[in-house]
Every structure is written in structure tokens, then in C-alpha cells.
XYZ file of C-alpha atoms in Angstrom:
743
model
C -11.864 -16.820 -40.906
C -10.127 -14.397 -43.238
C -6.576 -15.433 -44.289
C -5.121 -12.258 -42.770
C -6.709 -12.932 -39.400
C -5.718 -16.609 -39.544
C -2.018 -15.852 -40.087
C -2.065 -13.230 -37.328
C -3.525 -15.834 -35.019
C -0.855 -18.422 -35.894
C 1.907 -15.832 -35.413
C 0.589 -14.769 -32.011
C 0.230 -18.364 -30.779
C 3.790 -19.221 -31.813
C 5.137 -16.010 -30.255
C 3.247 -16.560 -26.997
C 4.457 -20.165 -26.851
C 8.053 -19.042 -27.254
C 7.700 -16.407 -24.536
C 6.118 -18.853 -22.113
C 8.830 -21.392 -22.817
C 11.540 -18.801 -22.343
C 10.218 -17.232 -19.144
C 9.338 -20.547 -17.558
C 12.958 -21.648 -17.679
C 13.585 -19.350 -14.727
C 10.829 -20.961 -12.678
C 11.491 -24.666 -12.390
C 15.280 -24.690 -11.899
C 17.586 -24.075 -8.966
C 18.959 -20.548 -8.537
C 21.857 -19.731 -10.797
C 25.287 -19.396 -9.262
C 25.806 -16.037 -10.901
C 25.974 -13.001 -8.679
C 24.775 -10.371 -11.083
C 22.411 -7.515 -10.336
C 19.337 -6.957 -12.464
C 19.322 -3.174 -12.940
C 15.853 -1.679 -13.334
C 16.851 1.910 -13.988
C 15.007 1.526 -17.276
C 11.703 -0.145 -16.392
C 11.479 -1.494 -19.936
C 14.719 -3.453 -19.596
C 12.992 -6.502 -18.140
C 9.472 -7.563 -17.202
C 10.890 -8.343 -13.766
C 11.280 -4.614 -13.173
C 7.642 -3.876 -13.810
C 4.449 -3.500 -11.870
C 1.336 -5.417 -12.812
C 0.106 -2.807 -15.284
C 3.530 -2.428 -16.929
C 3.832 -6.169 -17.397
C 1.573 -5.910 -20.403
C 3.797 -3.583 -22.420
C 4.461 -5.136 -25.813
C 6.477 -2.165 -27.000
C 9.194 -0.181 -25.320
C 7.546 2.815 -23.633
C 8.223 6.176 -25.236
C 9.052 9.135 -23.011
C 8.731 12.753 -23.952
C 11.967 14.708 -24.084
C 10.325 17.125 -21.670
C 9.839 14.445 -18.976
C 11.803 15.300 -15.819
C 14.845 13.095 -15.453
C 15.392 11.156 -12.196
C 18.230 12.285 -10.025
C 21.445 10.313 -10.444
C 22.008 7.368 -8.130
C 23.128 8.336 -4.640
C 25.373 5.283 -4.490
C 26.172 1.971 -6.074
C 24.084 -0.749 -4.398
C 26.819 -3.306 -5.001
C 28.846 -1.518 -2.314
C 26.061 -1.019 0.262
C 27.252 -1.379 3.848
C 25.354 -2.365 6.986
C 24.881 0.191 9.734
C 21.729 -0.780 11.641
C 20.151 -4.075 12.786
C 17.057 -3.372 10.664
C 18.851 -2.412 7.445
C 17.379 -4.405 4.541
C 19.388 -7.156 2.899
C 22.068 -5.845 0.560
C 22.831 -7.036 -2.956
C 25.821 -8.977 -1.634
C 23.650 -10.631 1.025
C 20.968 -11.547 -1.511
C 23.594 -13.178 -3.680
C 24.979 -15.111 -0.718
C 21.486 -16.347 0.202
C 20.955 -17.439 -3.384
C 24.244 -19.301 -3.419
C 23.571 -21.066 -0.099
C 20.083 -22.133 -1.151
C 21.313 -23.477 -4.478
C 23.301 -26.137 -2.620
C 20.616 -26.945 -0.045
C 19.043 -30.411 -0.303
C 15.518 -28.987 -0.575
C 16.369 -27.244 -3.850
C 18.693 -29.791 -5.413
C 16.110 -32.494 -6.137
C 15.251 -31.106 -9.559
C 11.680 -30.306 -8.495
C 10.283 -26.978 -9.789
C 10.799 -24.229 -7.234
C 10.659 -20.460 -6.816
C 11.493 -17.938 -4.112
C 8.407 -15.864 -3.365
C 10.025 -13.754 -0.672
C 13.568 -13.139 0.544
C 13.779 -10.455 3.227
C 15.691 -9.696 6.393
C 14.828 -11.959 9.321
C 14.662 -9.127 11.813
C 16.509 -9.650 15.111
C 14.512 -9.992 18.303
C 12.999 -6.690 19.340
C 14.858 -6.503 22.646
C 18.187 -6.842 20.821
C 17.316 -4.029 18.403
C 16.154 -1.714 21.199
C 19.336 -2.358 23.195
C 21.655 -1.856 20.218
C 23.613 1.403 19.997
C 25.569 2.787 17.097
C 29.146 1.560 17.230
C 28.200 -1.789 18.728
C 28.434 -4.981 16.657
C 25.290 -5.785 14.704
C 23.204 -8.795 15.758
C 23.693 -11.849 13.511
C 22.272 -11.246 10.032
C 19.682 -13.728 8.798
C 17.365 -13.951 5.812
C 13.774 -15.159 5.925
C 12.844 -17.127 2.803
C 9.435 -18.265 1.550
C 9.814 -20.806 -1.237
C 7.626 -23.190 -3.154
C 9.056 -26.552 -4.125
C 6.648 -28.547 -6.251
C 3.188 -28.204 -4.653
C 4.476 -27.311 -1.166
C 5.319 -24.018 0.531
C 8.331 -23.816 2.857
C 9.591 -21.171 5.288
C 13.340 -21.131 5.880
C 15.931 -19.065 7.682
C 19.405 -18.541 6.232
C 22.149 -17.531 8.675
C 24.449 -15.278 6.663
C 27.331 -15.676 9.108
C 27.408 -19.455 9.464
C 25.816 -20.315 6.119
C 23.320 -22.559 7.883
C 19.879 -23.080 6.326
C 17.127 -23.955 8.826
C 13.614 -25.046 7.948
C 11.098 -23.111 10.052
C 7.912 -24.581 8.621
C 7.904 -27.318 5.984
C 5.492 -27.802 4.421
C 3.319 -24.954 5.670
C 0.151 -26.376 7.296
C -2.197 -23.372 7.029
C -4.440 -22.559 4.078
C -3.255 -20.117 1.465
C -0.179 -19.550 -0.650
C 2.566 -16.906 -0.714
C 2.232 -13.744 -2.758
C 2.835 -14.131 -6.469
C 6.209 -13.520 -8.052
C 6.631 -10.938 -10.789
C 7.504 -13.743 -13.186
C 4.216 -15.493 -12.501
C 2.227 -12.319 -13.112
C 4.109 -11.783 -16.344
C 3.577 -15.342 -17.590
C -0.135 -15.257 -16.777
C -0.598 -12.265 -19.088
C 0.408 -14.479 -22.027
C -1.166 -17.740 -20.870
C -4.659 -17.120 -22.348
C -3.211 -16.916 -25.863
C -1.979 -20.499 -25.608
C -5.633 -21.597 -25.777
C -7.199 -21.780 -29.234
C -10.628 -21.561 -27.592
C -9.713 -18.271 -25.903
C -8.389 -16.875 -29.167
C -11.526 -17.916 -31.047
C -13.713 -16.324 -28.380
C -11.835 -13.035 -28.563
C -11.922 -12.943 -32.357
C -15.660 -13.725 -32.293
C -16.132 -10.523 -30.271
C -14.679 -8.531 -33.177
C -11.338 -7.821 -31.486
C -7.973 -8.164 -33.202
C -5.729 -10.421 -31.112
C -2.779 -8.069 -31.569
C -4.760 -5.394 -29.702
C -5.554 -7.585 -26.681
C -4.144 -7.265 -23.167
C -5.060 -9.859 -20.555
C -4.914 -9.082 -16.869
C -3.937 -11.456 -13.963
C -6.690 -11.324 -11.313
C -6.341 -13.149 -8.007
C -9.217 -15.583 -7.606
C -9.972 -15.347 -3.891
C -11.363 -18.469 -2.232
C -14.899 -19.781 -2.554
C -14.293 -23.462 -1.843
C -14.867 -24.852 -5.317
C -12.358 -24.490 -8.147
C -9.942 -22.764 -5.763
C -9.453 -25.896 -3.646
C -6.121 -27.780 -3.577
C -4.464 -25.921 -6.444
C -3.141 -22.449 -7.124
C -5.362 -20.760 -9.669
C -5.724 -17.290 -11.109
C -8.286 -15.666 -13.338
C -7.662 -13.512 -16.363
C -9.818 -10.984 -18.176
C -8.975 -9.221 -21.390
C -9.191 -5.745 -22.888
C -8.848 -4.129 -26.288
C -6.189 -1.451 -26.715
C -7.312 -0.476 -30.203
C -7.255 3.301 -30.459
C -6.181 3.950 -26.845
C -3.483 3.354 -24.241
C -6.269 3.294 -21.658
C -7.273 -0.282 -22.426
C -8.957 -0.584 -18.996
C -11.874 1.350 -20.502
C -12.384 -1.253 -23.244
C -13.166 -4.539 -21.438
C -14.158 -7.677 -23.333
C -16.993 -8.019 -20.860
C -17.978 -11.403 -19.474
C -14.928 -13.310 -20.716
C -13.207 -14.926 -17.716
C -10.349 -17.397 -18.056
C -9.329 -19.707 -15.186
C -5.612 -20.579 -15.240
C -3.480 -22.992 -13.229
C -0.906 -20.677 -11.667
C 1.737 -23.409 -11.492
C 1.444 -24.857 -15.001
C 0.053 -21.705 -16.689
C -2.515 -23.899 -18.439
C -6.041 -22.673 -19.161
C -8.510 -24.713 -17.063
C -11.834 -23.112 -17.918
C -13.296 -20.409 -20.156
C -16.556 -18.643 -19.286
C -18.089 -16.061 -21.621
C -21.270 -14.472 -20.302
C -21.078 -11.335 -22.429
C -21.050 -12.215 -26.146
C -23.820 -9.665 -26.783
C -22.159 -6.853 -24.832
C -20.275 -4.445 -27.136
C -16.688 -3.437 -26.537
C -16.770 0.208 -25.349
C -15.273 2.715 -27.773
C -11.941 4.462 -27.326
C -13.303 8.024 -27.592
C -12.353 10.325 -24.710
C -10.283 7.676 -22.919
C -6.898 9.362 -23.455
C -5.170 10.830 -20.382
C -1.546 11.347 -21.453
C -0.542 14.996 -21.496
C 1.268 14.888 -24.821
C -1.807 13.412 -26.571
C -4.465 15.696 -25.154
C -5.786 18.662 -27.085
C -5.270 22.279 -26.023
C -8.725 23.700 -26.740
C -9.566 24.164 -23.053
C -9.807 27.883 -22.173
C -9.339 27.366 -18.437
C -6.811 29.799 -17.007
C -3.587 27.862 -16.518
C -1.566 27.609 -13.317
C 1.863 29.120 -13.013
C 4.558 26.758 -11.675
C 5.049 26.558 -7.911
C 8.267 25.358 -6.318
C 9.543 25.244 -2.733
C 13.074 26.633 -2.572
C 15.419 26.128 0.390
C 18.336 28.543 0.047
C 20.151 26.929 2.988
C 19.405 23.405 1.812
C 17.088 20.827 3.363
C 16.706 20.552 7.125
C 16.804 16.757 7.131
C 19.660 14.316 6.678
C 19.705 10.619 5.785
C 22.555 8.958 7.640
C 23.907 5.525 6.773
C 21.385 5.201 3.890
C 18.363 4.549 6.146
C 18.400 6.746 9.282
C 16.342 9.918 8.746
C 16.849 12.887 11.075
C 14.751 16.038 10.843
C 13.954 18.743 13.383
C 12.986 16.836 16.566
C 12.424 13.473 14.803
C 14.579 10.492 13.907
C 13.563 7.114 12.482
C 14.815 4.177 10.451
C 13.288 3.929 6.963
C 13.401 1.004 4.551
C 11.530 -0.338 1.520
C 9.786 -3.716 1.786
C 8.438 -5.904 -1.055
C 5.167 -6.602 0.760
C 4.495 -3.552 2.974
C 6.055 -0.936 0.713
C 7.517 1.378 3.365
C 8.528 0.396 6.900
C 9.185 2.965 9.624
C 11.137 1.693 12.625
C 12.413 3.063 15.929
C 10.537 6.326 15.580
C 11.745 8.752 18.253
C 11.103 12.385 19.091
C 13.290 14.913 20.905
C 11.747 16.492 23.999
C 12.728 20.198 24.172
C 12.182 20.366 27.939
C 13.986 17.223 29.109
C 16.473 17.164 26.179
C 15.773 13.420 25.876
C 15.114 11.534 22.655
C 12.037 9.496 23.522
C 10.485 6.389 21.980
C 7.144 6.708 20.161
C 6.805 3.733 17.803
C 8.947 0.659 17.275
C 7.521 -0.120 13.837
C 4.718 0.983 11.513
C 3.659 -0.054 8.010
C 0.753 -0.995 5.746
C -0.122 -4.570 6.680
C -2.837 -5.274 4.086
C -5.162 -3.702 1.507
C -8.574 -5.236 0.820
C -10.490 -4.164 -2.304
C -13.887 -5.888 -2.782
C -16.048 -5.060 -5.811
C -19.818 -5.059 -5.321
C -21.058 -7.062 -8.275
C -22.065 -10.702 -7.536
C -22.224 -11.745 -11.213
C -20.021 -14.547 -12.547
C -17.473 -12.214 -14.119
C -17.146 -10.018 -11.018
C -17.925 -11.854 -7.759
C -14.297 -12.971 -7.219
C -12.826 -9.462 -7.499
C -11.937 -9.074 -3.831
C -8.234 -8.324 -3.914
C -5.587 -8.364 -1.176
C -3.030 -6.067 -2.753
C -0.207 -6.661 -0.263
C -0.543 -10.375 0.454
C -1.371 -11.405 -3.119
C 0.580 -8.989 -5.327
C 3.147 -7.396 -3.008
C 2.472 -3.714 -2.280
C 6.180 -2.889 -2.430
C 6.726 -4.951 -5.565
C 4.079 -2.813 -7.262
C 5.747 0.468 -6.229
C 6.795 2.518 -9.238
C 9.742 4.906 -9.563
C 8.488 8.297 -8.410
C 8.437 11.086 -11.000
C 10.488 14.123 -9.889
C 8.656 17.479 -9.829
C 5.258 15.750 -10.040
C 5.176 12.849 -7.576
C 7.623 14.688 -5.345
C 8.794 18.330 -5.290
C 12.164 19.653 -6.358
C 13.540 19.541 -2.801
C 12.953 15.763 -2.385
C 15.544 13.092 -1.709
C 14.982 9.554 -2.968
C 15.534 6.028 -1.683
C 15.735 2.863 -3.785
C 14.332 -0.561 -2.996
C 16.348 -3.724 -3.609
C 14.235 -6.864 -4.051
C 14.652 -10.278 -5.680
C 13.240 -12.224 -8.592
C 11.880 -15.757 -8.340
C 15.360 -17.268 -8.713
C 16.835 -14.985 -6.034
C 18.526 -12.464 -8.330
C 18.471 -8.985 -6.758
C 17.139 -6.013 -8.687
C 16.780 -2.307 -7.932
C 13.533 -0.358 -7.883
C 14.902 3.158 -8.230
C 13.335 6.223 -6.601
C 10.791 4.074 -4.781
C 10.500 6.412 -1.778
C 10.897 10.156 -1.560
C 11.470 12.319 1.498
C 10.813 16.052 1.450
C 9.851 19.045 3.569
C 6.454 20.544 2.912
C 5.156 24.042 3.544
C 1.657 24.688 2.237
C 0.989 27.963 4.012
C -0.431 26.165 7.057
C -0.121 27.503 10.573
C 1.617 25.679 13.433
C 0.081 27.923 16.093
C -1.048 31.506 16.385
C -2.642 34.129 18.578
C -3.477 37.775 17.955
C -4.740 39.727 20.936
C -8.004 41.626 20.648
C -7.656 45.448 20.576
C -9.833 45.724 23.689
C -6.984 44.240 25.744
C -4.583 46.956 24.685
C -1.845 44.368 24.059
C -0.278 44.578 20.562
C 0.334 40.820 20.265
C 0.465 39.036 16.915
C 2.307 35.734 17.227
C 2.171 33.174 14.387
C 4.334 30.160 13.576
C 4.382 28.445 10.167
C 3.805 24.705 9.949
C 6.597 22.894 8.119
C 6.401 19.106 7.950
C 8.482 16.186 6.720
C 6.825 13.755 4.290
C 7.844 10.179 3.487
C 6.032 9.029 0.319
C 5.654 6.024 -1.939
C 3.237 5.300 -4.789
C 2.176 1.844 -5.904
C 0.463 1.077 -9.204
C -1.448 -2.105 -8.408
C -2.819 -2.725 -11.873
C -5.336 -0.048 -12.746
C -5.335 1.592 -9.298
C -2.644 3.890 -7.917
C -2.098 4.291 -4.174
C -0.132 7.146 -2.616
C 1.053 6.500 0.937
C 2.334 9.458 2.980
C 3.755 9.493 6.480
C 3.908 13.127 7.556
C 5.842 14.240 10.636
C 5.025 17.485 12.431
C 7.292 19.304 14.854
C 4.538 19.249 17.508
C 4.959 15.453 17.788
C 2.088 14.420 15.521
C 2.429 11.751 12.809
C -0.156 11.718 10.036
C -0.668 8.578 7.936
C -2.405 9.462 4.683
C -3.702 7.301 1.827
C -4.440 8.744 -1.620
C -6.351 6.847 -4.316
C -5.960 7.613 -8.009
C -5.406 5.765 -11.258
C -8.050 4.174 -13.471
C -11.343 2.566 -12.536
C -11.995 -1.109 -13.151
C -15.083 -0.863 -15.355
C -17.788 -3.134 -16.707
C -19.005 -3.217 -20.295
C -22.732 -2.721 -20.911
C -25.133 -2.412 -23.822
C -26.489 0.831 -22.353
C -25.332 4.136 -23.772
C -27.650 6.384 -21.783
C -29.528 6.183 -18.487
C -32.829 6.405 -20.313
C -32.154 2.956 -21.816
C -31.888 1.174 -18.467
C -34.638 -1.391 -17.937
C -37.276 -0.795 -15.259
C -39.705 -3.152 -13.571
C -43.458 -2.586 -13.169
C -42.879 -0.447 -10.085
C -40.465 1.803 -11.977
C -37.330 0.483 -10.239
C -34.235 0.520 -12.420
C -32.276 -2.633 -13.167
C -29.376 -3.063 -10.744
C -26.231 -1.937 -12.568
C -23.908 -2.409 -9.562
C -22.403 0.954 -10.403
C -22.670 4.171 -12.397
C -22.938 4.659 -16.149
C -19.816 6.767 -16.771
C -19.796 6.923 -20.562
C -21.332 5.066 -23.465
C -21.186 1.294 -22.722
C -19.094 1.780 -19.537
C -20.179 1.159 -15.932
C -17.920 2.076 -13.025
C -18.564 -0.705 -10.499
C -19.079 0.167 -6.822
C -16.230 -1.017 -4.607
C -14.411 -0.451 -1.322
C -10.810 0.093 -0.283
C -9.530 -0.858 3.166
C -5.947 -0.130 4.193
C -4.908 -1.741 7.473
C -1.895 -0.299 9.316
C 0.311 -2.149 11.781
C 1.370 0.258 14.555
C 3.711 -1.108 17.209
C 3.607 1.912 19.489
C 6.238 1.985 22.230
C 5.391 5.132 24.168
C 8.440 5.736 26.387
C 9.159 2.026 26.164
C 7.415 -1.223 25.224
C 5.198 -1.729 28.285
C 2.041 0.176 27.399
C -1.715 -0.028 27.959
C -4.718 0.814 25.801
C -6.854 3.557 27.359
C -10.380 4.047 26.061
C -11.796 7.499 26.810
C -15.590 7.405 26.413
C -17.295 10.753 25.917
C -20.654 10.653 27.697
C -23.590 12.993 28.154
C -24.062 13.869 31.814
C -27.333 15.414 33.004
C -27.191 18.044 35.723
C -29.114 17.736 38.954
C -32.212 19.917 39.412
C -31.111 23.380 40.521
C -27.431 22.576 39.981
C -26.948 24.806 36.949
C -28.846 26.709 34.245
C -27.399 24.003 31.983
C -29.265 20.710 31.662
C -26.369 18.634 30.352
C -22.680 18.542 29.635
C -20.093 16.099 28.268
C -17.626 14.226 30.432
C -14.722 11.880 29.732
C -14.832 8.405 31.300
C -11.441 6.674 31.181
C -10.941 2.914 31.316
C -7.840 0.793 30.804
C -8.735 -2.092 28.494
C -7.694 -5.435 29.985
C -7.943 -7.948 27.108
C -8.075 -8.082 23.314
C -11.817 -8.507 22.791
C -12.577 -5.308 24.687
C -10.177 -3.503 22.326
C -12.095 -4.497 19.183
C -13.430 -1.055 18.267
C -16.158 -0.059 15.822
C -16.162 3.712 15.378
C -19.434 5.584 15.845
C -20.304 9.269 15.748
C -22.984 8.631 18.360
C -20.734 6.742 20.750
C -17.631 8.941 20.600
C -14.396 7.909 22.232
C -10.718 8.667 22.221
C -8.175 5.868 21.987
C -4.876 6.308 23.828
C -1.760 4.210 24.220
C -0.262 5.140 27.588
C 2.758 4.291 29.686
C 1.490 4.071 33.260
C 5.040 3.824 34.593
C 5.947 7.287 33.322
C 3.940 10.366 34.208
C 4.151 14.084 33.560
C 4.990 16.615 36.254
C 1.315 16.845 37.221
C 0.718 13.098 37.229
C -0.792 12.180 33.829
C 0.545 9.001 32.209
C 2.452 9.803 29.036
C 0.671 8.734 25.905
C -0.228 9.012 22.257
C -3.736 8.801 20.828
C -5.099 7.459 17.557
C -7.215 10.175 15.907
C -9.481 8.783 13.157
C -10.479 10.947 10.210
C -13.048 10.125 7.508
C -13.263 6.362 7.134
C -15.653 3.579 6.122
C -16.746 0.198 7.492
C -17.398 -2.964 5.506
C -21.073 -3.743 4.823
C -20.392 -7.308 3.682
C -21.877 -10.178 5.654
C -19.337 -11.699 8.034
C -20.009 -15.141 6.508
C -19.381 -13.916 2.954
C -16.211 -15.751 1.803
C -14.225 -12.592 0.982
C -15.169 -11.034 4.318
C -14.032 -14.167 6.158
C -10.619 -13.676 4.558
C -10.739 -9.957 5.340
C -12.178 -10.254 8.857
C -9.528 -7.771 9.970
C -11.838 -5.074 8.522
C -14.724 -6.067 10.862
C -13.411 -3.411 13.263
C -11.554 -0.165 12.677
C -9.246 -0.635 15.686
C -7.752 -3.768 17.206
C -5.116 -4.112 19.927
C -3.029 -7.265 20.297
C -0.011 -8.221 22.398
C 3.218 -7.987 20.441
C 4.067 -11.202 18.629
C 6.851 -11.237 16.074
C 4.914 -13.667 13.854
C 1.732 -11.542 13.765
C 2.435 -8.811 11.233
C 0.176 -9.468 8.261
C -3.504 -8.828 8.995
C -4.687 -11.360 6.385
C -2.092 -13.925 7.426
C 1.369 -14.694 6.134
C -0.085 -16.781 3.299
C -2.916 -14.711 1.862
C -3.364 -16.018 -1.669
C -6.483 -18.269 -1.688
C -6.443 -18.347 2.124
C -9.595 -19.403 3.969
C -9.379 -16.740 6.678
C -8.040 -19.129 9.314
C -4.900 -17.109 10.153
C -5.977 -13.464 10.348
C -5.900 -10.632 12.837
C -9.490 -11.513 13.802
C -8.455 -15.081 14.691
C -5.517 -13.880 16.777
C -7.589 -11.254 18.600
C -10.303 -13.756 19.535
C -7.779 -15.472 21.785
C -8.542 -12.573 24.141
C -5.007 -12.265 25.496
C -3.988 -9.744 28.147
C -2.998 -6.324 26.796
C -2.529 -4.305 29.992
C 0.916 -2.960 30.832
C 2.653 -5.050 28.203
C 4.084 -4.694 24.710
C 1.047 -4.031 22.475
C 0.323 -3.413 18.799
C -2.491 -1.199 17.512
C -4.082 -2.013 14.140
C -6.021 0.731 12.392
C -8.075 0.285 9.208
C -8.713 3.266 6.961
C -11.706 2.670 4.676
C -13.216 4.181 1.526
C -16.597 3.485 -0.074
C -16.342 4.339 -3.771
C -19.489 4.869 -5.818
C -17.931 5.986 -9.116
C -19.066 9.179 -10.818
C -18.386 10.672 -14.239
C -15.585 12.832 -12.891
C -13.660 9.580 -12.317
C -13.541 8.987 -16.093
C -11.148 8.384 -17.823
C -8.722 8.747 -14.887
C -9.506 9.567 -11.280
C -8.599 12.756 -9.432
C -6.892 11.731 -6.205
C -9.148 11.244 -3.173
C -7.492 11.006 0.233
C -8.111 10.251 3.868
C -5.878 9.890 6.900
C -5.511 9.319 10.612
C -3.190 10.844 13.189
C -0.946 9.595 15.949
C -1.034 12.566 18.307
C 0.789 13.158 21.594
C -1.577 13.116 24.581
C 0.142 14.269 27.784
C 3.416 13.106 26.262
C 5.068 16.522 26.609
C 4.916 18.860 29.587
C 3.657 21.683 27.365
C 3.431 22.748 23.722
C 6.655 21.293 22.250
C 6.868 23.970 19.521
C 6.480 26.896 21.896
C 9.973 28.094 21.018
C 9.588 27.592 17.248
C 10.835 30.580 15.261
C 8.625 32.620 12.927
C 9.606 33.306 9.341
C 11.543 36.494 8.623
C 11.864 38.190 5.266
C 15.669 38.051 5.290
C 15.563 34.234 5.638
C 13.672 33.717 2.415
C 14.818 34.075 -1.206
C 13.485 37.026 -3.145
C 12.376 36.030 -6.620
C 11.365 38.352 -9.407
C 7.673 38.007 -10.210
C 6.394 38.621 -13.706
C 2.796 39.807 -13.690
C 0.741 38.981 -16.740
C -2.306 41.112 -17.447
C -5.591 39.258 -17.736
């Protein structure tokens, strides 16, 4: 080894050891008695403020002077007040929880411990539904998931009495709680504590100072994952690029004990695979050339001369047009919508639609069974925390000029609260779409041209879960429809290869190409085939909690001989589903159905039960074998729709404890109990799926691809609820001077 390389190696090992020693001091000790707030306005101020991909920053990020600046804080979170039973815990409440736990016997034994989740213990649903503004709030409690030594504990902290109750201790089911930000941060440095890892990296021709190592949840396969928390790590070279994801040190996989941060095993199956080059991997605007002759776009901005039409009352209650709902950030789900209600223009009532809705889980399996890839089957909410990975939204680009923003307040592993600024944005959208229209044909002699613009309200968050970016939109329309939309962007997880061109790929005697498990995107880079499944929890309460699931089968009906010149037509066959198993739905184009949630106790003027229907859009179904270990854990994706009776403890489709779980506490397990779901409080679960076979247009960063589903009123209103909507008039809109530039 050259002297220069040797001294770099010694320096890096010493530095990594110091960092591990320093960061680990927060992990094994009781929460501090301080009541400070960790401010994450500047995401570089602490690794605790960062998402998984930002955890690897070794230098303070540099921002262009032209970057849009976030709006100033709406308020000081230290003075947050409580106004609704579902308001998230405040900074003061977090600090009180931390103080109470520090004196509890469970945490005063000196055993290593960490708080993996501290969130509001939501009051019973009937209490929340009965509560009215001005009434006293139900007792405030915190739900705490903590690890003490090797055991996981679930506790409840009563913020009024100061009482700490153990709900489950130790937890008997398989699996562990989602990782803390500190753990993810420490794991990025852990490989460098191993001389064998360092030697392996150097032997691949990579300078250690250019290496980033990535924490990858291990899944569960019943071998090394048994009886201990483990995580895997793979490394990348950042030499010559910020897009280090495109330069994998292929085949090098490091198994790490997640509790001790010690390297357990090193596997290197790719010593002969070159590190892909850095050419053409740049994606940052300031570093890209300007030789492209494509005609540029002029800026577009939505202006509202009278201001926005929505208000946010008491920090969390959103009111817009005929809608109102409670909105809050969550460290696991990201965004939670609660008590969603719509105003009926005919009855002048504000009616219930949904008690609560959120992303319950995300399952991302990669389709390469090789040793360095088989375990890549991530649960992004239950393992990493979908809300913890949410990044501050970028004004003018993530959200338009007319957006308002909402912060998230979460906690570190020792219970210290911190702020994730601009985590959610709310804005009105007008994209030139039409709400309804009709122009009468000239042959009628009626000069009718009636058109109404479609303006919607969007609630948005974006999470950067490592290389991938997810955009979650909830879009409200004035006609009563709610659209849930998922956008995928970010950077592919790629595989290194010796191939630089398709013509080099090996073929067998029959001319069949070697299985690459993906697409050759650039020299030495394969984009591996994978799926994304996003499962939504939808506690619909249509005009109240007692609902039923109505399946409307669309069937071909043949006509009788001589009945009609037609031979066939389509009819709707309606059936109320009685139990859970009959509500396990696999979508099919050739067995079409509609899926309604109805309230049989409330009917329209002409006798139809009021309802809402789930309207699927483009989606995908898992092709994995049901006995494949990752599919056992993700059995909630075996169907696109499930319906279960409401149970406060059944919120997370992969189970409360997802990390290394065996699949013994999932939505599929609950649903197989086949409980009654007729005329009772029910929850609908909908899974939106994507198959992704990468293509060259996904390199070096992916254009956003999106899909969605709708919650649409079905006999909920007596007639079109936007019948009286006003058209646009010229005098209502600002007149801007337009500068025309000749071609």
C-alpha cells in the first residue's frame, strides 16, 4: 500500500471511530432533562434533521444564491396551542413526555435504550366524533415505542396525570420498530470501522475518502436475520459526481449488527466488476451545460388577486370551498387527513365522508435474486419512517407561489423534539381543466354555451427515501371527489456490470441473452427491475360510521330471441358484502366491478343509499410467489382492495413492528379472520402499484411517473353539487402585460 493511501486510511478509521463514539452517546443513556428544541431550519445543522440520503453528507451543502428562499415561519412551535383532539403532540408535550420517561423505572436501570416513536395516542373515535369546538379536549396521551436492551416496549404516557402505563412489554410478535435517524446515521459510518471492509474497497481501486455507504434494511429470510437486529450496507464512489448512486461498488455487501454497529459479515461477489464512470451522471441545474437548443419555457405562475380561497384555522383545520378536514404530519405515515367533511349545497349540512386516511405502507421489492440484491425488498414506512424521510418542500418548484406550508414536529431517539420545516404544502390548482360544460348544437336553435372551470385544492408532501423520491398528493374537487395521487421520481438503484453495450451480453446456444434482471442504461450500469406498492388506509364514514361495502358487478346479459335487434347488453348486479374474505378484491379488466361504501340508513330523495365509491386508475399487482419471504411480509399486496371492521390497533398494513417481521401481523392475517363488515364501522385498504422496468430515459434521474385513485360520491348528493358554480369572468382576473418574442 502506498504511504499516502495508508495515512488516509488511518485518518479515516480514527475519524469514523470518533464519530461513532460521539453519536452513540445519545443511544444508550436515559433521556436528558433538558427541554431544548432541535431546530432543523438548516438541514445541515444536524444529522438528526436529515433524510436517509442526506445522512451521508460529509460537507455542508452549498446552495445557489438563486435558490428560492422558504417562507418565514408562520409561528414559533414553542408556543403551539391545542385546539383539536387529533392535534399532534406539541414541543412542550414532547418535552414533558421525555421528562416523565426519564424517571420511569424501565429507563433508569442503566440499560441502553432509545425511543423509536413518540406520537399522540389518539382518543377513542367516538369521543373525537362527539367533540365540538369550544368543548374541553379529551385527555392528552402519548404513545411511545421504546427499546430497552434487546426488548421492545409499548407504553402510554398520560400528560395530565403524569402516569406511565406499559401496554405491551416486551412485545411478543416478530419484528422490530422502525429505525431511528441516529441509527441510520451511525450505520453509514459503521463499515469504516472494519479494516477488512476498508481493504476490500481499496482493492477495488476506490479512494476511501470518496466512499458513501448506504443503510439497507435486511428483510427476513430466517437465517442471519433471526434473533438480532441486523442491517446491510452497500457502498458507492462519489469521485467526480454528486450522483454517487450511479457508481456502485458492485457485489460488496456488509452485514451489521444494528444495536452494536459492529460488522458481522463481509461478502464481495463483484471484485471483477468495474466501478461505473461518472460521465453524464450530473443532474444539478447549476452544473449542467447550456448547449441544448431546445426552445425554453417561459415562467408560469398562478396569481390570486383576492388571495387564496382556503384558510388554515388553529394550525391544522383546513377549510376550502365546500370541504373541511384536519391535517397533520406523522413520522410514519407522512400526512394524515382526519374528519374529512363536505358541505351539501342542497341540505346546507356539513356531512361526514372519511374519518381518517393516510399511507399505511410502501413495499419496494427488487427483482434480482443474486446475493447482493435478493434482500432489497423495502418497507419504506415501517422500516424507515415515511414522514421522517419527508424533506422541506422547495417553494416555486415543489409547490407554486400561492402555497401555504405546514411543519412537522418529531423526536430524536432520546426524545428531543425537532422541526421539519415546510413538510406539507397546501395550494389551489387550476390547470385549465373543466368542471362541467355543455354547448348546444346549432340544430336546436338554443344559443347555450355553459362551461365551469375546475379549481382544486392540493395537499402535498415529498419524501426522499434514499435514492427514490415520492410525491403524495391529496386533491379535493368541489364536486365531492378526492383524488389520491402518487408520483415517483429521484434516482434509480442500479447494478454495476462489465457490459458497456448490449452487443456484449452473453447468449446461450439458442440465442437467449443472459438474464440481466434489468436494462443496460449506460456503460457498466444496469437499472434493476422493481415494483412499488403504496397501500392506503381509508376509514370512510359516509354519513356516519355504520357503513357497508357494496360490490357492483358489471355483467354481460344476452337478450332473448326476438327481444331486440341487440344480442347483448351490460347490467349492474349489486351485492352487499357480508364478511372480510368476500371483500378481498383482485382487480380485473375482464371481470369489471365498482366498489361502493354505502350508508343503508340514509337514502336520497328517490331511495338510493348514500355512498362513495373507490375508482381505481392504472395500477399493478405483485407477481411474487405468496410463499416468497418478502411477499409473506407484504401479503397486504396480494389484493388491491381489502375491507376490515374498524379496529384502533389495525392501522399499519405490514404490522406495527415491520423491521425483520415474519408476516405474522399483517392486513392479510387480520382479514383472514373473516369478521362481519355489514352495517358497521369499516375500513377500506387500497393498494396502488407500479411495475418499473427501467429505460434509458430514467438515467441519470427519473422524470416523475404518477398514478392515482379516486374517492367519488355515488348517490351521495341529490344532484350535481357544483351546478351553481360560477364561471370565470374577465373582470375577476388580473391583466398582465405579455411580452411576445419573435421566433
